[in-house]
């Protein structure tokens, strides 16, 4: 199989999904109203609630949800063969992720931009909200702590990426001023921003930078982790228009250019996929493909983290309700394109099957390293780029995706603490600065409390896939109940909801058995907590929808 066919079929199917299926969902299911007054206008404050051009908002949404996960997950999952990974990414993007992301924005937009966790209390009940808030906190803790480790590792390993990664922040600050203070046209700003970012990438290989290997007892990796959290804390407190929006928007354009280069190189070099379509010779210890495929590839098919972004930051910046189709559904399409690129790089970026098998010697191998290595080979062969420059381009892509997700993730974690402050009437926790300090402290406590070099977040990462997909199921539950109350068709969300709940529970049971055999009692206990949450969510789902079908909507009051 030539990689060109994978690319054309995948991209063609996703384009069809956007132009046909998303239009059907927007018009017939969500019934988007261009005249609806969005929370961005109703509560405009210039900090969190800011009516935003849909292209700028798409950039924020896309780069916030498309972290390292749509690279890591698919580049690991191809160990079962490229066909299962390809099918789940393509169909998951069209029928799961797009509906989930757009639906989360719609649900939040229709309820004063409440986060999906807070909204659960209104739509389903207080029990469901309590479960949701715990799961949300765990997901954000995992994302923020682990992405800091991933970024720090890449900055340490690929020192040529340091200048373009940190230089992108300076470019974003300038872009924010040009858009909102100088009122310069978006096209001009876009061109200048993208050129500046790629100029930094070109400079990167000639100016590699590294931190001291040991400073005040901290390794260079640990130092990067601390610096990343200091930056993320500051970024989470700044008005969204000053850094978050312009950084995400320009990064989104730059990253799409990077994807364009990679796909263009595929067309020119026409590499063959050397990995097997279905791998019958998986390494010893590799778990069963079903259900693990559907939690290994989360971002890139469907991810609960997207619901947090959709309802946490995106809905607060929505200018017109009709913009959410482009922002939410097309944002999911963008991530699907990244996941497809990761599959191609990790299966067609190697010369022989033996070279591929050397990378995939055990489950969990591949990931970002396979994407960078395989993608760099494709860029070098197709466009004639120097291999070091190719590696820098792809490394910067991965770091910028992870970095923008971490920016948004810490802001969302701050919102969670503030919501807890409101729920439990803790006045000081409702303020931005204390809530941000709590968010950073919890991440650093996990990072350094469970690992001396700051990599402690990896301790609970094995549960990310299942917890994240449970969160996606919870989000779909809220959307489904809202549709049921409005008397609208709900199969477009109910089918993905049931599928995710079944696969998540099966995956949790398999992981539970593995943790027991390994005598890993910490993860065993945490797995039980998440499993109990999944069962309770299923019961809440059945109970709520059954009452609605019985015409007893009046009984669906908040439960204590």
Coordinates of C-alpha atoms in Angstrom, one line a residue:
X1 CA 0.0 0.0 0.0
X2 CA 1.3 3.4 -1.0
X3 CA 0.9 6.2 1.6
X4 CA -0.6 8.5 -1.0
X5 CA -3.8 6.4 -1.0
X6 CA -4.0 6.5 2.7
X7 CA -3.6 10.3 2.6
X8 CA -6.2 10.9 -0.1
X9 CA -8.8 8.5 1.3
X10 CA -8.4 9.9 4.8
X11 CA -8.5 13.5 3.9
X12 CA -11.3 13.0 1.4
X13 CA -13.5 11.3 3.9
X14 CA -12.9 14.0 6.5
X15 CA -13.7 16.7 4.0
X16 CA -17.0 14.9 3.1
X17 CA -17.7 14.7 6.8
X18 CA -17.4 18.4 7.3
X19 CA -19.3 19.6 4.2
X20 CA -22.1 17.1 4.5
X21 CA -22.5 15.5 8.0
X22 CA -21.5 18.5 10.1
X23 CA -24.0 20.6 8.1
X24 CA -26.8 18.1 8.8
X25 CA -25.9 18.1 12.5
X26 CA -25.7 21.9 12.7
X27 CA -29.0 22.5 10.9
X28 CA -31.2 19.6 11.9
X29 CA -29.9 18.5 15.4
X30 CA -28.4 21.6 17.1
X31 CA -30.4 24.1 15.0
X32 CA -27.8 26.8 15.3
X33 CA -29.3 30.3 15.5
X34 CA -27.2 33.2 14.0
X35 CA -29.3 35.7 16.1
X36 CA -28.7 34.0 19.5
X37 CA -26.8 36.3 21.9
X38 CA -23.7 34.4 22.9
X39 CA -22.2 34.6 26.4
X40 CA -19.1 36.3 24.9
X41 CA -21.4 39.3 24.2
X42 CA -23.6 38.9 27.3
X43 CA -20.7 38.7 29.8
X44 CA -18.0 40.5 27.8
X45 CA -15.2 41.4 30.2
X46 CA -12.1 41.7 28.0
X47 CA -10.4 38.9 30.0
X48 CA -12.2 35.5 29.6
X49 CA -15.3 36.6 27.7
X50 CA -14.2 38.1 24.4
X51 CA -16.2 37.9 21.1
X52 CA -13.7 36.6 18.6
X53 CA -13.3 36.2 14.9
X54 CA -14.1 32.6 14.0
X55 CA -10.8 32.0 12.3
X56 CA -8.8 33.2 15.3
X57 CA -11.1 31.2 17.6
X58 CA -10.6 28.1 15.4
X59 CA -6.9 28.6 15.9
X60 CA -7.3 28.7 19.6
X61 CA -9.6 25.7 19.7
X62 CA -7.7 23.5 17.3
X63 CA -4.2 24.0 18.9
X64 CA -5.7 23.7 22.4
X65 CA -7.2 20.3 21.7
X66 CA -4.5 19.0 19.4
X67 CA -1.7 18.4 21.9
X68 CA 0.9 15.7 21.7
X69 CA -1.8 13.0 22.2
X70 CA -3.0 12.8 18.5
X71 CA 0.6 12.1 17.6
X72 CA 1.4 9.8 20.5
X73 CA -1.8 7.7 20.4
X74 CA -1.9 6.8 16.7
X75 CA 1.9 6.3 16.6
X76 CA 1.6 3.7 19.3
X77 CA -1.6 2.1 18.1
X78 CA -0.2 1.2 14.7
X79 CA 1.5 -1.7 16.5
X80 CA -1.8 -3.6 15.8
X81 CA -1.5 -2.7 12.2
X82 CA -2.2 0.5 10.2
X83 CA -5.8 -0.5 9.1
X84 CA -7.4 -0.4 12.6
X85 CA -5.7 2.8 13.5
X86 CA -6.6 4.4 10.2
X87 CA -10.3 3.4 10.4
X88 CA -10.7 4.6 14.0
X89 CA -9.1 7.9 13.2
X90 CA -11.2 8.6 10.1
X91 CA -14.6 7.4 11.3
X92 CA -14.0 8.6 14.9
X93 CA -13.2 12.1 13.6
X94 CA -16.3 12.3 11.4
X95 CA -19.0 10.6 13.6
X96 CA -17.5 11.0 17.1
X97 CA -15.1 13.9 17.7
X98 CA -16.7 16.5 15.4
X99 CA -20.2 16.0 17.0
X100 CA -18.7 15.8 20.5
X101 CA -16.7 19.0 20.2
X102 CA -19.3 21.1 18.4
X103 CA -22.0 19.7 20.8
X104 CA -20.0 20.7 23.9
X105 CA -19.7 24.3 22.6
X106 CA -23.4 24.3 21.7
X107 CA -24.5 23.0 25.2
X108 CA -22.2 25.5 27.0
X109 CA -23.2 28.4 24.7
X110 CA -26.9 27.7 25.4
X111 CA -26.2 27.8 29.2
X112 CA -24.2 31.0 29.8
X113 CA -20.9 29.4 28.9
X114 CA -20.9 27.0 31.9
X115 CA -18.2 24.3 31.8
X116 CA -19.5 20.9 31.0
X117 CA -18.8 19.8 34.6
X118 CA -21.0 22.6 36.1
X119 CA -23.6 22.1 33.4
X120 CA -24.0 18.5 34.4
X121 CA -25.5 19.6 37.7
X122 CA -28.2 21.5 35.8
X123 CA -28.9 18.9 33.1
X124 CA -28.5 15.6 34.9
X125 CA -28.1 16.1 38.6
X126 CA -25.7 16.8 41.5
X127 CA -24.5 13.2 41.7
X128 CA -23.4 13.2 38.1
X129 CA -21.8 16.6 38.6
X130 CA -19.7 15.4 41.5
X131 CA -18.5 12.4 39.4
X132 CA -17.8 14.7 36.5
X133 CA -15.7 17.1 38.5
X134 CA -13.5 14.4 39.9
X135 CA -12.9 12.9 36.4
X136 CA -12.2 16.4 35.0
X137 CA -9.7 17.1 37.7
X138 CA -7.9 13.8 37.1
X139 CA -7.7 14.4 33.3
X140 CA -6.4 17.9 33.7
X141 CA -3.9 16.8 36.3
X142 CA -2.6 14.1 33.9
X143 CA -2.6 16.4 30.9
X144 CA -0.8 19.3 32.5
X145 CA 1.8 17.2 34.5
X146 CA 2.6 14.8 31.6
X147 CA 2.7 17.4 28.8
X148 CA 5.2 19.4 30.9
X149 CA 7.3 16.2 31.0
X150 CA 6.9 15.6 27.2
X151 CA 7.8 19.2 26.3
X152 CA 10.8 19.2 28.7
X153 CA 12.0 15.9 27.3
X154 CA 11.8 17.2 23.7
X155 CA 13.5 20.5 24.6
X156 CA 16.3 18.5 26.3
X157 CA 16.7 16.0 23.4
X158 CA 16.3 18.4 20.5
X159 CA 18.1 21.6 21.6
X160 CA 17.6 23.1 18.2
X161 CA 13.9 23.5 19.0
X162 CA 14.4 25.8 22.0
X163 CA 14.7 29.1 20.1
X164 CA 11.6 28.6 17.9
X165 CA 9.5 27.2 20.8
X166 CA 10.1 30.1 23.2
X167 CA 10.3 32.7 20.4
X168 CA 6.8 31.7 19.4
X169 CA 5.6 33.3 22.7
X170 CA 7.2 36.6 21.8
X171 CA 5.6 36.5 18.4
X172 CA 2.2 35.8 19.9
X173 CA 2.4 38.7 22.3
X174 CA 3.2 41.0 19.3
X175 CA 0.4 39.5 17.2
X176 CA -2.1 40.1 20.0
X177 CA -1.2 43.8 20.1
X178 CA -1.4 44.1 16.3
X179 CA -4.8 42.6 16.2
X180 CA -6.5 44.2 19.2
X181 CA -4.6 47.4 19.7
X182 CA -3.4 48.4 16.3
X183 CA -6.4 46.9 14.5
X184 CA -4.2 45.6 11.7
X185 CA -6.0 43.2 9.2
X186 CA -6.0 39.5 10.0
X187 CA -4.4 38.5 6.6
X188 CA -1.4 40.8 7.1
X189 CA -0.9 39.6 10.7
X190 CA -1.3 36.0 9.7
X191 CA 1.4 36.2 7.0
X192 CA 3.8 38.1 9.3
X193 CA 3.3 35.7 12.1
X194 CA 3.8 32.5 10.1
X195 CA 6.9 33.9 8.4
X196 CA 8.3 34.9 11.8
X197 CA 7.7 31.4 13.2
X198 CA 9.3 29.6 10.3
X199 CA 12.2 32.1 10.4
X200 CA 12.7 31.0 14.0
X201 CA 12.6 27.3 13.0
X202 CA 15.3 28.0 10.3
X203 CA 17.4 29.8 12.9
X204 CA 17.0 27.0 15.5
X205 CA 19.6 24.5 14.2
X206 CA 22.3 27.2 14.2
X207 CA 21.4 28.3 17.8
X208 CA 20.9 25.2 19.9
X209 CA 20.3 26.1 23.6
X210 CA 20.5 24.0 26.7
X211 CA 20.1 24.5 30.4
X212 CA 22.8 23.5 32.9
X213 CA 22.7 19.7 33.4
X214 CA 22.5 20.3 37.1
X215 CA 21.4 23.5 38.9
X216 CA 20.5 23.7 42.5
X217 CA 20.2 19.9 42.6
X218 CA 17.7 20.0 39.6
X219 CA 18.4 18.2 36.3
X220 CA 17.9 20.2 33.1
X221 CA 14.7 18.4 32.5
X222 CA 13.3 19.3 36.0
X223 CA 14.4 22.9 35.4
X224 CA 12.4 23.0 32.1
X225 CA 9.3 21.6 33.9
X226 CA 9.4 24.3 36.5
X227 CA 9.9 27.0 33.9
X228 CA 7.0 25.7 31.9
X229 CA 4.6 25.9 34.8
X230 CA 5.8 29.4 35.7
X231 CA 5.0 30.4 32.1
X232 CA 1.7 28.5 32.1
X233 CA 0.6 30.2 35.3
X234 CA 1.3 33.7 34.0
X235 CA -0.4 32.8 30.7
X236 CA -3.5 31.5 32.4
X237 CA -4.0 34.9 34.2
X238 CA -3.5 37.1 31.2
X239 CA -6.5 38.2 29.1
X240 CA -7.1 35.6 26.4
X241 CA -6.6 38.2 23.7
X242 CA -3.1 39.1 24.8
X243 CA -1.4 35.7 24.6
X244 CA -3.7 32.6 24.5
X245 CA -5.7 33.6 21.4
X246 CA -2.8 34.9 19.2
X247 CA -0.5 32.2 20.3
X248 CA -3.0 29.5 19.4
X249 CA -4.0 31.1 16.2
X250 CA -0.5 31.7 14.8
X251 CA 0.5 28.2 16.0
X252 CA -2.5 26.8 14.3
X253 CA -1.5 28.3 10.9
X254 CA 2.1 27.3 11.4
X255 CA 1.1 23.8 12.3
X256 CA -1.2 23.5 9.3
X257 CA 1.7 24.7 7.1
X258 CA 3.8 21.9 8.7
X259 CA 1.1 19.4 7.9
X260 CA 1.0 20.7 4.4
X261 CA 4.7 20.2 4.0
X262 CA 4.5 16.7 5.4
X263 CA 1.6 15.7 3.1
X264 CA 3.3 17.4 0.2
X265 CA 6.4 15.4 0.8
X266 CA 4.2 12.2 0.8
X267 CA 2.9 13.2 -2.7
X268 CA 6.4 13.8 -4.0
X269 CA 8.2 10.8 -2.4
X270 CA 5.2 8.3 -2.6
X271 CA 6.6 6.2 0.3
X272 CA 5.2 2.7 0.7
X273 CA 3.7 1.7 4.0
X274 CA 6.1 -0.9 5.4
X275 CA 4.0 -1.7 8.5
X276 CA 1.5 -4.6 8.2
X277 CA -2.1 -3.8 7.6
X278 CA -3.0 -6.2 10.5
X279 CA -0.1 -7.2 12.7
X280 CA -0.4 -10.9 13.6
X281 CA 3.1 -10.9 15.1
X282 CA 2.7 -8.3 17.9
X283 CA 5.5 -8.2 20.6
X284 CA 4.9 -10.2 23.7
X285 CA 2.9 -8.4 26.3
X286 CA 0.9 -6.4 23.8
X287 CA -2.8 -6.2 25.0
X288 CA -5.7 -7.1 22.9
X289 CA -6.6 -4.6 20.2
X290 CA -10.3 -4.4 21.3
X291 CA -11.0 -2.5 23.4
X292 CA -7.5 -0.9 23.9
X293 CA -7.3 0.6 20.4
X294 CA -10.2 2.9 21.3
X295 CA -8.5 4.3 24.4
X296 CA -5.0 4.3 23.0
X297 CA -6.2 6.6 20.2
X298 CA -8.3 9.2 22.0
X299 CA -7.3 12.6 20.6
X300 CA -7.5 12.2 16.9
X301 CA -10.7 10.1 17.1
X302 CA -12.6 11.5 20.2
X303 CA -11.3 12.9 23.4
X304 CA -13.0 14.1 26.6
X305 CA -10.4 16.8 27.0
X306 CA -12.0 18.5 24.0
X307 CA -15.2 18.9 25.9
X308 CA -13.3 20.8 28.6
X309 CA -11.8 23.2 26.1
X310 CA -15.1 23.6 24.2
X311 CA -17.1 24.5 27.3
X312 CA -14.2 26.0 29.3
X313 CA -12.6 28.6 27.0
X314 CA -14.0 28.3 23.4
X315 CA -17.7 29.0 24.4
X316 CA -16.7 32.1 26.2
X317 CA -15.2 33.6 23.0
X318 CA -17.9 32.6 20.5
X319 CA -19.0 35.6 18.4
X320 CA -22.0 33.9 16.6
X321 CA -23.6 30.6 17.4
X322 CA -23.3 29.5 13.8
X323 CA -19.5 29.9 14.1
X324 CA -19.3 26.8 16.3
X325 CA -19.6 24.4 13.3
X326 CA -16.4 25.8 11.9
X327 CA -14.7 26.1 15.2
X328 CA -15.7 22.9 16.8
X329 CA -16.3 20.4 14.0
X330 CA -13.5 21.7 11.8
X331 CA -11.2 21.9 14.8
X332 CA -11.8 18.1 15.2
X333 CA -11.1 17.7 11.5
X334 CA -7.8 19.5 12.0
X335 CA -6.8 17.1 14.7
X336 CA -7.9 14.1 12.6
X337 CA -5.5 15.4 9.9
X338 CA -2.7 15.4 12.5
X339 CA -3.5 11.9 13.6
X340 CA -3.6 10.7 10.0
X341 CA -0.1 12.3 9.5
X342 CA 1.2 10.5 12.6
X343 CA -0.1 7.2 11.2
X344 CA 1.6 7.8 7.8
X345 CA 4.9 9.0 9.4
X346 CA 5.0 6.0 11.8
X347 CA 4.2 3.4 9.1
X348 CA 5.7 4.8 5.9
X349 CA 8.6 6.7 7.2
X350 CA 10.9 3.7 7.5
X351 CA 12.8 2.0 4.8
X352 CA 11.9 -1.6 5.6
X353 CA 9.6 -3.7 7.8
X354 CA 12.7 -4.7 9.8
X355 CA 13.4 -1.0 10.6
X356 CA 9.8 -0.5 11.6
X357 CA 9.8 -3.6 13.8
X358 CA 13.0 -2.4 15.5
X359 CA 11.1 0.7 16.7
X360 CA 8.0 -1.3 17.7
X361 CA 9.7 -3.9 19.8
X362 CA 7.1 -3.6 22.6
X363 CA 3.7 -2.1 23.3
X364 CA 4.1 1.6 24.1
X365 CA 7.0 2.1 21.8
X366 CA 6.9 4.5 18.9
X367 CA 5.0 7.7 19.9
X368 CA 6.6 11.1 19.3
X369 CA 10.0 9.6 18.5
X370 CA 8.5 7.5 15.6
X371 CA 6.6 10.5 14.3
X372 CA 9.7 12.7 14.3
X373 CA 12.0 10.1 12.9
X374 CA 9.6 8.7 10.2
X375 CA 8.3 12.2 9.3
X376 CA 11.8 13.6 9.0
X377 CA 12.7 10.8 6.6
X378 CA 9.6 11.6 4.5
X379 CA 10.4 15.4 4.5
X380 CA 14.0 14.7 3.6
X381 CA 13.2 12.3 0.7
X382 CA 10.2 14.3 -0.6
X383 CA 11.4 17.9 -0.3
X384 CA 15.1 17.5 0.0
X385 CA 15.2 19.1 3.5
X386 CA 18.3 18.6 5.7
X387 CA 17.5 15.8 8.1
X388 CA 18.3 18.0 11.1
X389 CA 16.0 20.8 9.9
X390 CA 13.3 18.2 9.2
X391 CA 13.6 16.9 12.8
X392 CA 13.4 20.5 14.1
X393 CA 10.2 21.3 12.1
X394 CA 8.4 18.2 13.5
X395 CA 9.8 18.5 17.0
X396 CA 8.6 22.2 17.1
X397 CA 5.2 21.0 15.8
X398 CA 4.9 18.5 18.6
X399 CA 6.1 20.9 21.3
X400 CA 3.8 23.8 20.1
X401 CA 0.8 21.5 20.1
X402 CA 1.6 20.2 23.6
X403 CA 2.5 23.7 24.8
X404 CA -0.8 25.3 23.7
X405 CA -2.7 22.5 25.2
X406 CA -0.9 23.0 28.5
X407 CA -1.6 26.7 28.4
X408 CA -5.3 26.0 28.0
X409 CA -5.2 23.1 30.4
X410 CA -3.9 25.1 33.3
X411 CA -6.5 27.8 32.7
X412 CA -9.2 25.1 32.8
X413 CA -7.7 23.7 36.0
X414 CA -7.9 27.2 37.5
X415 CA -11.6 27.3 36.4
X416 CA -12.2 24.0 38.2
X417 CA -10.8 25.3 41.5
X418 CA -12.9 28.5 41.1
X419 CA -16.0 26.4 40.4
X420 CA -15.3 24.3 43.6
X421 CA -15.0 27.7 45.4
X422 CA -18.5 28.6 44.2
X423 CA -20.0 25.2 44.9
X424 CA -18.6 25.0 48.4
X425 CA -18.8 28.7 49.1
X426 CA -15.1 29.2 49.6
X427 CA -14.6 32.9 48.7
X428 CA -10.8 33.0 48.3
X429 CA -10.8 30.0 46.0
X430 CA -13.1 31.8 43.6
X431 CA -10.4 34.4 42.8
X432 CA -8.1 33.8 39.8
X433 CA -4.7 34.1 41.5
X434 CA -5.3 31.6 44.4
X435 CA -7.0 29.2 42.1
X436 CA -4.0 29.3 39.7
X437 CA -1.6 28.7 42.5
X438 CA -3.6 25.7 43.6
X439 CA -3.6 24.4 40.0
X440 CA 0.2 24.7 39.6
X441 CA 0.8 23.3 43.1
X442 CA -1.2 20.2 42.4
X443 CA 0.6 19.5 39.2
X444 CA 4.1 20.1 40.7
X445 CA 3.2 18.0 43.7
X446 CA 2.4 15.1 41.4
X447 CA 5.4 15.8 39.1
X448 CA 8.0 16.0 41.8
X449 CA 6.3 14.2 44.7
X450 CA 6.1 11.0 42.7
X451 CA 9.3 11.5 40.6
X452 CA 12.5 13.3 41.7
X453 CA 13.2 14.6 38.2
X454 CA 9.7 16.0 37.8
X455 CA 8.4 13.0 35.8
X456 CA 6.0 11.8 38.5
X457 CA 3.0 12.7 36.3
X458 CA 3.9 9.6 34.2
X459 CA 2.9 7.5 37.2
X460 CA -0.9 7.9 36.5
X461 CA -0.6 8.3 32.7
X462 CA -1.5 4.6 32.1
X463 CA -5.0 5.6 33.1
X464 CA -5.3 8.7 30.9
X465 CA -6.8 6.9 27.9
X466 CA -9.7 5.3 29.9
X467 CA -10.3 8.3 32.1
X468 CA -10.3 10.6 29.1
X469 CA -12.7 8.5 27.1
X470 CA -15.0 8.3 30.2
X471 CA -15.0 12.1 30.2
X472 CA -16.0 12.1 26.5
X473 CA -18.9 9.8 27.4
X474 CA -20.0 12.1 30.2
X475 CA -19.9 15.1 27.8
X476 CA -22.0 13.2 25.3
X477 CA -24.4 12.2 28.1
X478 CA -25.0 15.9 28.9
X479 CA -25.6 16.7 25.2
X480 CA -27.9 13.7 24.7
X481 CA -30.0 14.7 27.7
X482 CA -30.3 18.3 26.4
X483 CA -31.4 17.0 23.0
X484 CA -33.9 14.7 24.6
X485 CA -35.4 17.5 26.6
X486 CA -35.8 19.6 23.5
X487 CA -37.5 16.7 21.7
X488 CA -34.8 16.4 19.0
X489 CA -33.1 13.3 17.5
X490 CA -30.4 12.1 19.7
X491 CA -28.9 9.0 18.0
X492 CA -26.0 11.1 16.7
X493 CA -24.8 11.5 20.3
X494 CA -26.4 8.4 21.9
X495 CA -24.6 5.8 19.7
X496 CA -21.1 7.3 20.4
X497 CA -22.0 7.6 24.1
X498 CA -22.9 3.9 24.4
X499 CA -19.9 2.8 22.4
X500 CA -17.5 4.8 24.5
X501 CA -19.0 3.5 27.8
X502 CA -18.7 -0.1 26.7
X503 CA -15.2 0.2 25.5
X504 CA -14.1 2.3 28.5
X505 CA -15.5 -0.2 31.0
X506 CA -13.9 -3.2 29.2
X507 CA -10.5 -1.4 29.0
X508 CA -10.7 -0.5 32.7
X509 CA -11.3 -4.1 33.6
X510 CA -8.4 -5.3 31.5
X511 CA -6.1 -2.6 33.1
X512 CA -7.4 -3.6 36.6
X513 CA -6.3 -7.2 36.0
X514 CA -2.9 -6.0 34.8
X515 CA -2.4 -3.7 37.8
X516 CA -3.4 -6.5 40.2
X517 CA -0.9 -8.9 38.6
X518 CA 1.8 -6.2 38.8
X519 CA 0.9 -5.5 42.5
X520 CA 0.6 -1.9 41.5
X521 CA -1.9 -1.0 44.3
X522 CA -1.9 2.7 43.7
X523 CA -3.0 2.4 40.1
X524 CA -5.3 -0.5 41.0
X525 CA -7.1 1.7 43.5
X526 CA -7.3 4.6 41.1
X527 CA -8.6 2.3 38.4
X528 CA -11.4 1.2 40.7
X529 CA -12.3 4.8 41.3
X530 CA -12.6 5.5 37.6
X531 CA -14.4 2.2 37.0
X532 CA -17.0 3.1 39.7
X533 CA -17.4 6.5 38.0
X534 CA -18.0 4.8 34.7
X535 CA -20.7 2.5 36.2
X536 CA -22.4 5.4 38.0
X537 CA -22.4 7.4 34.8
X538 CA -24.0 4.5 32.9
X539 CA -26.7 4.3 35.6
X540 CA -27.3 8.1 35.6
X541 CA -27.5 7.9 31.8
X542 CA -30.1 5.2 31.8
X543 CA -32.1 6.7 34.6
X544 CA -32.2 10.2 33.2
X545 CA -33.1 9.1 29.6
X546 CA -35.7 6.6 30.9
X547 CA -37.4 9.4 32.9
X548 CA -37.4 11.6 29.8
X549 CA -38.9 8.9 27.7
X550 CA -41.6 8.3 30.3
X551 CA -42.5 11.9 30.2
X552 CA -41.3 12.7 33.7
X553 CA -39.0 15.5 33.0
X554 CA -40.4 17.3 36.0
X555 CA -38.7 14.8 38.2
X556 CA -35.3 15.5 36.8
X557 CA -34.4 18.0 39.5
X558 CA -30.9 18.3 41.0
X559 CA -30.3 15.3 43.2
X560 CA -28.5 15.5 46.5

